[in-house]
Short mmCIF file of N, CA and C in Angstrom, two decimals:
data_model
loop_
_atom_site.label_atom_id
_atom_site.label_comp_id
_atom_site.label_asym_id
_atom_site.label_seq_id
_atom_site.Cartn_x
_atom_site.Cartn_y
_atom_site.Cartn_z
N MET A 1 0.86 -1.21 -0.02
CA MET A 1 0.00 0.05 -0.03
C MET A 1 0.90 1.28 0.02
N ARG A 2 0.53 2.20 -0.80
CA ARG A 2 1.27 3.43 -0.95
C ARG A 2 1.11 4.31 0.24
N ARG A 3 2.24 4.90 0.70
CA ARG A 3 2.15 5.90 1.82
C ARG A 3 1.53 7.17 1.35
N ALA A 4 0.79 7.81 2.24
CA ALA A 4 0.23 9.14 1.89
C ALA A 4 1.40 10.11 1.83
N HIS A 5 1.18 11.18 1.09
CA HIS A 5 2.20 12.17 0.92
C HIS A 5 1.54 13.57 1.10
N ALA A 6 2.12 14.44 1.92
CA ALA A 6 1.67 15.74 2.18
C ALA A 6 2.60 16.85 1.74
N LEU A 7 2.02 17.93 1.24
CA LEU A 7 2.85 19.16 1.02
C LEU A 7 2.66 20.03 2.28
N ILE A 8 3.78 20.58 2.73
CA ILE A 8 3.74 21.52 3.85
C ILE A 8 4.22 22.91 3.25
N ILE A 9 3.33 23.86 3.29
CA ILE A 9 3.59 25.17 2.71
C ILE A 9 3.58 26.16 3.87
N ASP A 10 4.72 26.50 4.36
CA ASP A 10 4.88 27.37 5.55
C ASP A 10 6.26 27.96 5.48
N ASP A 11 6.38 29.20 5.92
CA ASP A 11 7.65 29.86 5.91
C ASP A 11 8.49 29.70 7.16
N ASP A 12 7.98 29.08 8.20
CA ASP A 12 8.66 28.93 9.46
C ASP A 12 9.35 27.54 9.54
N PRO A 13 10.67 27.51 9.59
CA PRO A 13 11.38 26.23 9.57
C PRO A 13 11.07 25.35 10.81
N VAL A 14 10.79 25.98 11.94
CA VAL A 14 10.53 25.23 13.16
C VAL A 14 9.13 24.49 12.91
N ASN A 15 8.13 25.28 12.48
CA ASN A 15 6.80 24.70 12.23
C ASN A 15 6.93 23.57 11.17
N ASN A 16 7.71 23.77 10.14
CA ASN A 16 7.90 22.80 9.12
C ASN A 16 8.48 21.47 9.68
N LYS A 17 9.47 21.64 10.54
CA LYS A 17 10.10 20.46 11.14
C LYS A 17 9.12 19.71 12.06
N VAL A 18 8.43 20.41 12.91
CA VAL A 18 7.43 19.82 13.86
C VAL A 18 6.35 19.06 13.02
N LEU A 19 5.81 19.70 12.01
CA LEU A 19 4.79 19.02 11.21
C LEU A 19 5.30 17.89 10.44
N ALA A 20 6.48 18.01 9.86
CA ALA A 20 7.07 16.89 9.08
C ALA A 20 7.36 15.71 10.01
N ASN A 21 7.84 15.94 11.21
CA ASN A 21 8.08 14.91 12.16
C ASN A 21 6.80 14.21 12.60
N LEU A 22 5.77 15.00 12.88
CA LEU A 22 4.44 14.39 13.27
C LEU A 22 3.90 13.52 12.11
N LEU A 23 4.03 14.01 10.93
CA LEU A 23 3.54 13.25 9.74
C LEU A 23 4.33 11.93 9.66
N GLU A 24 5.64 12.02 9.73
CA GLU A 24 6.48 10.84 9.56
C GLU A 24 6.16 9.79 10.63
N MET A 25 5.88 10.29 11.89
CA MET A 25 5.50 9.38 12.96
C MET A 25 4.23 8.62 12.61
N HIS A 26 3.45 9.08 11.71
CA HIS A 26 2.17 8.49 11.35
C HIS A 26 2.23 7.96 9.86
N GLU A 27 3.45 7.68 9.44
CA GLU A 27 3.67 7.03 8.09
C GLU A 27 3.21 7.88 6.92
N VAL A 28 3.25 9.21 7.10
CA VAL A 28 2.91 10.12 5.95
C VAL A 28 4.23 10.86 5.59
N SER A 29 4.62 10.73 4.33
CA SER A 29 5.83 11.48 3.92
C SER A 29 5.42 12.93 3.60
N SER A 30 6.35 13.77 3.47
CA SER A 30 6.08 15.18 3.16
C SER A 30 7.15 15.83 2.37
N THR A 31 6.75 16.91 1.68
CA THR A 31 7.65 17.79 0.95
C THR A 31 7.36 19.21 1.47
N LEU A 32 8.49 19.90 1.88
CA LEU A 32 8.39 21.27 2.24
C LEU A 32 8.47 22.17 1.12
N VAL A 33 7.60 23.20 1.08
CA VAL A 33 7.46 24.09 0.02
C VAL A 33 7.45 25.52 0.44
N GLU A 34 8.21 26.39 -0.18
CA GLU A 34 8.25 27.84 0.21
C GLU A 34 7.26 28.52 -0.73
N ALA A 35 6.35 29.35 -0.19
CA ALA A 35 5.46 30.10 -0.99
C ALA A 35 5.98 31.51 -1.17
N THR A 36 6.95 31.56 -2.13
CA THR A 36 7.53 32.82 -2.50
C THR A 36 6.76 33.39 -3.73
N GLY A 37 7.26 34.52 -4.14
CA GLY A 37 6.55 35.12 -5.29
C GLY A 37 6.56 34.27 -6.54
N ASN A 38 7.59 33.39 -6.64
CA ASN A 38 7.64 32.50 -7.81
C ASN A 38 6.92 31.19 -7.61
N PHE A 39 6.00 31.12 -6.66
CA PHE A 39 5.24 29.90 -6.36
C PHE A 39 4.51 29.35 -7.60
N PRO A 40 3.94 30.18 -8.50
CA PRO A 40 3.40 29.57 -9.73
C PRO A 40 4.38 28.72 -10.49
N ASP A 41 5.63 29.08 -10.57
CA ASP A 41 6.67 28.30 -11.23
C ASP A 41 6.98 27.07 -10.47
N VAL A 42 7.03 27.17 -9.15
CA VAL A 42 7.34 26.01 -8.25
C VAL A 42 6.20 25.00 -8.35
N LEU A 43 4.93 25.46 -8.49
CA LEU A 43 3.78 24.64 -8.49
C LEU A 43 3.93 23.55 -9.60
N VAL A 44 4.50 23.88 -10.75
CA VAL A 44 4.58 22.97 -11.79
C VAL A 44 5.43 21.73 -11.47
N ASP A 45 6.41 21.91 -10.58
CA ASP A 45 7.33 20.83 -10.22
C ASP A 45 6.97 20.14 -8.93
N LEU A 46 5.90 20.47 -8.30
CA LEU A 46 5.53 19.83 -7.08
C LEU A 46 5.08 18.38 -7.30
N PRO A 47 5.45 17.47 -6.38
CA PRO A 47 4.96 16.14 -6.54
C PRO A 47 3.45 16.00 -6.21
N ASP A 48 2.85 14.94 -6.74
CA ASP A 48 1.48 14.71 -6.37
C ASP A 48 1.34 14.44 -4.95
N CYS A 49 0.23 14.76 -4.34
CA CYS A 49 0.11 14.64 -2.88
C CYS A 49 -1.34 14.23 -2.56
N ASP A 50 -1.52 13.85 -1.27
CA ASP A 50 -2.80 13.46 -0.79
C ASP A 50 -3.43 14.54 0.07
N LEU A 51 -2.66 15.45 0.56
CA LEU A 51 -3.11 16.55 1.37
C LEU A 51 -2.05 17.65 1.41
N VAL A 52 -2.59 18.87 1.76
CA VAL A 52 -1.68 20.00 1.81
C VAL A 52 -1.99 20.70 3.15
N PHE A 53 -0.88 21.00 3.87
CA PHE A 53 -0.92 21.80 5.07
C PHE A 53 -0.43 23.21 4.76
N LEU A 54 -1.26 24.23 5.00
CA LEU A 54 -0.94 25.61 4.46
C LEU A 54 -0.99 26.61 5.58
N ASP A 55 0.04 27.41 5.70
CA ASP A 55 0.09 28.55 6.62
C ASP A 55 -0.58 29.68 5.90
N LEU A 56 -1.18 30.63 6.65
CA LEU A 56 -1.85 31.76 6.08
C LEU A 56 -0.92 32.96 5.85
N GLU A 57 -0.10 33.19 6.89
CA GLU A 57 0.71 34.40 6.85
C GLU A 57 2.14 34.09 6.47
N MET A 58 2.51 34.41 5.24
CA MET A 58 3.84 34.14 4.70
C MET A 58 4.28 35.29 3.88
N PRO A 59 5.66 35.55 3.83
CA PRO A 59 6.10 36.60 2.89
C PRO A 59 5.93 36.06 1.46
N GLY A 60 5.82 37.00 0.53
CA GLY A 60 5.58 36.61 -0.87
C GLY A 60 4.05 36.49 -1.08
N LEU A 61 3.55 35.28 -1.09
CA LEU A 61 2.16 35.01 -1.27
C LEU A 61 1.54 34.60 0.08
N ASP A 62 0.33 35.04 0.35
CA ASP A 62 -0.24 34.59 1.59
C ASP A 62 -1.00 33.27 1.30
N GLY A 63 -1.46 32.65 2.33
CA GLY A 63 -2.13 31.38 2.19
C GLY A 63 -3.36 31.36 1.27
N TYR A 64 -4.10 32.43 1.22
CA TYR A 64 -5.30 32.49 0.39
C TYR A 64 -4.87 32.54 -1.09
N GLU A 65 -3.77 33.25 -1.40
CA GLU A 65 -3.32 33.31 -2.78
C GLU A 65 -2.75 31.93 -3.18
N VAL A 66 -2.07 31.26 -2.30
CA VAL A 66 -1.53 29.92 -2.61
C VAL A 66 -2.67 28.96 -2.84
N PHE A 67 -3.72 29.06 -1.97
CA PHE A 67 -4.88 28.18 -2.14
C PHE A 67 -5.51 28.42 -3.50
N ASP A 68 -5.68 29.65 -3.87
CA ASP A 68 -6.26 29.98 -5.23
C ASP A 68 -5.44 29.29 -6.35
N LEU A 69 -4.19 29.36 -6.26
CA LEU A 69 -3.28 28.74 -7.26
C LEU A 69 -3.46 27.17 -7.25
N LEU A 70 -3.48 26.61 -6.06
CA LEU A 70 -3.69 25.14 -5.93
C LEU A 70 -5.03 24.78 -6.52
N ALA A 71 -6.03 25.45 -6.20
CA ALA A 71 -7.40 25.12 -6.66
C ALA A 71 -7.52 25.26 -8.15
N SER A 72 -6.76 26.10 -8.78
CA SER A 72 -6.85 26.29 -10.21
C SER A 72 -6.01 25.29 -10.98
N ASP A 73 -5.27 24.47 -10.30
CA ASP A 73 -4.39 23.44 -10.93
C ASP A 73 -5.14 22.08 -10.82
N THR A 74 -5.36 21.45 -11.98
CA THR A 74 -6.13 20.18 -11.97
C THR A 74 -5.50 19.08 -11.12
N ARG A 75 -4.17 19.11 -10.91
CA ARG A 75 -3.54 18.07 -10.09
C ARG A 75 -3.87 18.28 -8.61
N PHE A 76 -4.22 19.49 -8.19
CA PHE A 76 -4.44 19.69 -6.78
C PHE A 76 -5.89 20.13 -6.40
N ALA A 77 -6.76 20.31 -7.41
CA ALA A 77 -8.07 20.80 -7.18
C ALA A 77 -8.88 19.93 -6.20
N ALA A 78 -8.66 18.61 -6.24
CA ALA A 78 -9.42 17.69 -5.38
C ALA A 78 -8.68 17.33 -4.09
N VAL A 79 -7.42 17.90 -3.93
CA VAL A 79 -6.63 17.55 -2.77
C VAL A 79 -7.08 18.42 -1.57
N PRO A 80 -7.36 17.85 -0.34
CA PRO A 80 -7.75 18.63 0.77
C PRO A 80 -6.63 19.56 1.17
N VAL A 81 -6.96 20.81 1.40
CA VAL A 81 -6.00 21.88 1.88
C VAL A 81 -6.39 22.28 3.19
N ILE A 82 -5.54 21.99 4.21
CA ILE A 82 -5.80 22.26 5.60
C ILE A 82 -4.91 23.42 6.05
N VAL A 83 -5.53 24.46 6.63
CA VAL A 83 -4.83 25.58 7.12
C VAL A 83 -4.26 25.21 8.52
N CYS A 84 -3.00 25.53 8.73
CA CYS A 84 -2.37 25.41 10.07
C CYS A 84 -1.91 26.82 10.38
N SER A 85 -2.53 27.46 11.39
CA SER A 85 -2.27 28.82 11.63
C SER A 85 -2.50 29.21 13.09
N VAL A 86 -1.80 30.21 13.61
CA VAL A 86 -2.07 30.77 14.87
C VAL A 86 -3.25 31.74 14.82
N HIS A 87 -3.64 32.16 13.67
CA HIS A 87 -4.71 33.12 13.51
C HIS A 87 -6.09 32.42 13.45
N THR A 88 -6.53 31.97 14.62
CA THR A 88 -7.77 31.23 14.74
C THR A 88 -8.96 32.12 14.43
N ASN A 89 -8.79 33.44 14.46
CA ASN A 89 -9.89 34.32 14.06
C ASN A 89 -10.17 34.25 12.53
N GLU A 90 -9.30 33.52 11.80
CA GLU A 90 -9.43 33.41 10.35
C GLU A 90 -10.20 32.11 10.01
N MET A 91 -10.54 31.30 10.99
CA MET A 91 -11.18 30.04 10.66
C MET A 91 -12.43 30.15 9.86
N ALA A 92 -13.31 31.01 10.25
CA ALA A 92 -14.59 31.16 9.49
C ALA A 92 -14.36 31.57 8.08
N ASN A 93 -13.37 32.47 7.92
CA ASN A 93 -13.08 32.91 6.53
C ASN A 93 -12.48 31.84 5.68
N THR A 94 -11.58 31.00 6.31
CA THR A 94 -11.02 29.90 5.52
C THR A 94 -12.08 28.92 5.09
N ARG A 95 -13.05 28.69 5.87
CA ARG A 95 -14.17 27.81 5.53
C ARG A 95 -14.97 28.45 4.38
N HIS A 96 -15.13 29.72 4.55
CA HIS A 96 -16.02 30.45 3.52
C HIS A 96 -15.35 30.46 2.15
N VAL A 97 -14.10 30.56 2.07
CA VAL A 97 -13.48 30.61 0.75
C VAL A 97 -13.17 29.22 0.17
N GLY A 98 -13.50 28.14 0.91
CA GLY A 98 -13.46 26.80 0.39
C GLY A 98 -12.29 25.93 0.82
N LEU A 99 -11.55 26.38 1.82
CA LEU A 99 -10.49 25.52 2.34
C LEU A 99 -11.14 24.33 3.06
N ASP A 100 -10.41 23.25 3.22
CA ASP A 100 -10.98 21.98 3.73
C ASP A 100 -10.84 21.75 5.17
N GLY A 101 -10.14 22.61 5.88
CA GLY A 101 -10.00 22.42 7.33
C GLY A 101 -9.06 23.44 7.95
N PHE A 102 -9.01 23.41 9.29
CA PHE A 102 -8.22 24.37 10.00
C PHE A 102 -7.73 23.70 11.28
N ILE A 103 -6.42 23.69 11.51
CA ILE A 103 -5.81 23.24 12.72
C ILE A 103 -5.00 24.37 13.36
N ALA A 104 -5.31 24.67 14.61
CA ALA A 104 -4.53 25.81 15.25
C ALA A 104 -3.10 25.43 15.55
N LYS A 105 -2.29 26.36 15.44
CA LYS A 105 -0.91 26.26 15.88
C LYS A 105 -0.85 26.86 17.30
N PRO A 106 0.07 26.37 18.15
CA PRO A 106 0.97 25.29 17.89
C PRO A 106 0.18 23.94 17.84
N LEU A 107 0.69 23.02 16.95
CA LEU A 107 0.09 21.73 16.80
C LEU A 107 0.14 20.98 18.11
N ASP A 108 -0.88 20.24 18.47
CA ASP A 108 -0.96 19.47 19.61
C ASP A 108 -0.68 17.98 19.28
N SER A 109 0.48 17.51 19.69
CA SER A 109 0.89 16.12 19.27
C SER A 109 -0.02 15.04 19.77
N ARG A 110 -0.80 15.30 20.79
CA ARG A 110 -1.76 14.35 21.32
C ARG A 110 -3.07 14.30 20.43
N ARG A 111 -3.41 15.41 19.89
CA ARG A 111 -4.63 15.47 19.08
C ARG A 111 -4.36 15.26 17.57
N PHE A 112 -3.08 15.50 17.17
CA PHE A 112 -2.81 15.40 15.76
C PHE A 112 -3.08 14.02 15.13
N PRO A 113 -2.76 12.91 15.73
CA PRO A 113 -3.12 11.64 15.09
C PRO A 113 -4.58 11.53 14.68
N ASP A 114 -5.51 11.95 15.61
CA ASP A 114 -6.89 11.85 15.24
C ASP A 114 -7.24 12.86 14.11
N GLN A 115 -6.72 14.06 14.21
CA GLN A 115 -6.93 15.05 13.15
C GLN A 115 -6.44 14.51 11.79
N LEU A 116 -5.25 13.93 11.76
CA LEU A 116 -4.70 13.41 10.51
C LEU A 116 -5.54 12.31 10.00
N ASN A 117 -5.88 11.35 10.82
CA ASN A 117 -6.77 10.23 10.35
C ASN A 117 -8.09 10.68 9.80
N ARG A 118 -8.68 11.67 10.40
CA ARG A 118 -9.96 12.17 9.89
C ARG A 118 -9.74 12.80 8.53
N ILE A 119 -8.66 13.55 8.40
CA ILE A 119 -8.38 14.21 7.07
C ILE A 119 -8.11 13.16 6.02
N LEU A 120 -7.38 12.12 6.31
CA LEU A 120 -7.11 11.10 5.39
C LEU A 120 -8.30 10.28 4.99
N ARG A 121 -9.33 10.28 5.89
CA ARG A 121 -10.61 9.59 5.58
C ARG A 121 -11.52 10.49 4.82
N GLY A 122 -11.09 11.69 4.56
CA GLY A 122 -11.98 12.67 3.81
C GLY A 122 -12.85 13.52 4.57
N GLU A 123 -12.68 13.46 5.91
CA GLU A 123 -13.51 14.30 6.79
C GLU A 123 -12.89 15.70 6.99
N ALA A 124 -13.76 16.60 7.22
CA ALA A 124 -13.28 17.96 7.47
C ALA A 124 -12.83 18.08 8.92
N VAL A 125 -11.82 18.82 9.17
CA VAL A 125 -11.30 19.13 10.54
C VAL A 125 -11.26 20.60 10.72
N TRP A 126 -12.08 21.13 11.68
CA TRP A 126 -12.10 22.59 11.94
C TRP A 126 -11.81 22.67 13.46
N ASP A 127 -10.53 22.86 13.78
CA ASP A 127 -10.15 22.81 15.26
C ASP A 127 -9.32 24.00 15.62
N ALA A 128 -10.00 25.02 16.18
CA ALA A 128 -9.29 26.22 16.65
C ALA A 128 -8.93 26.06 18.16
N ARG A 129 -9.18 24.87 18.67
CA ARG A 129 -8.98 24.51 20.05
C ARG A 129 -9.95 25.23 20.90
#
């Protein structure tokens, strides 16, 4: 059986490492992606994935702009995009614009396995704690 693969789009190296380690502990591989101004060019070379974890506040492009680019690409249009952000006040807006879930930062390693399993089963996760 093929391992699930996630894209992590976040500008914070500490958050990237924490999330990548949590995913690896649960047999999900990951690719770290920087959302810079040249993200449209980077998008072409991204590997196929089963889910995307997306920060909202990044230099270059913000999470909403990255989501629009992902949604307009046929390879990623059906892939769940989950926001991971400290900005819990944005949760309603992320749902309104069509994102597939929200997990508050800092990530809770005790809750993350359940959140991840629900996402992989196709369930929405809206967790601002």
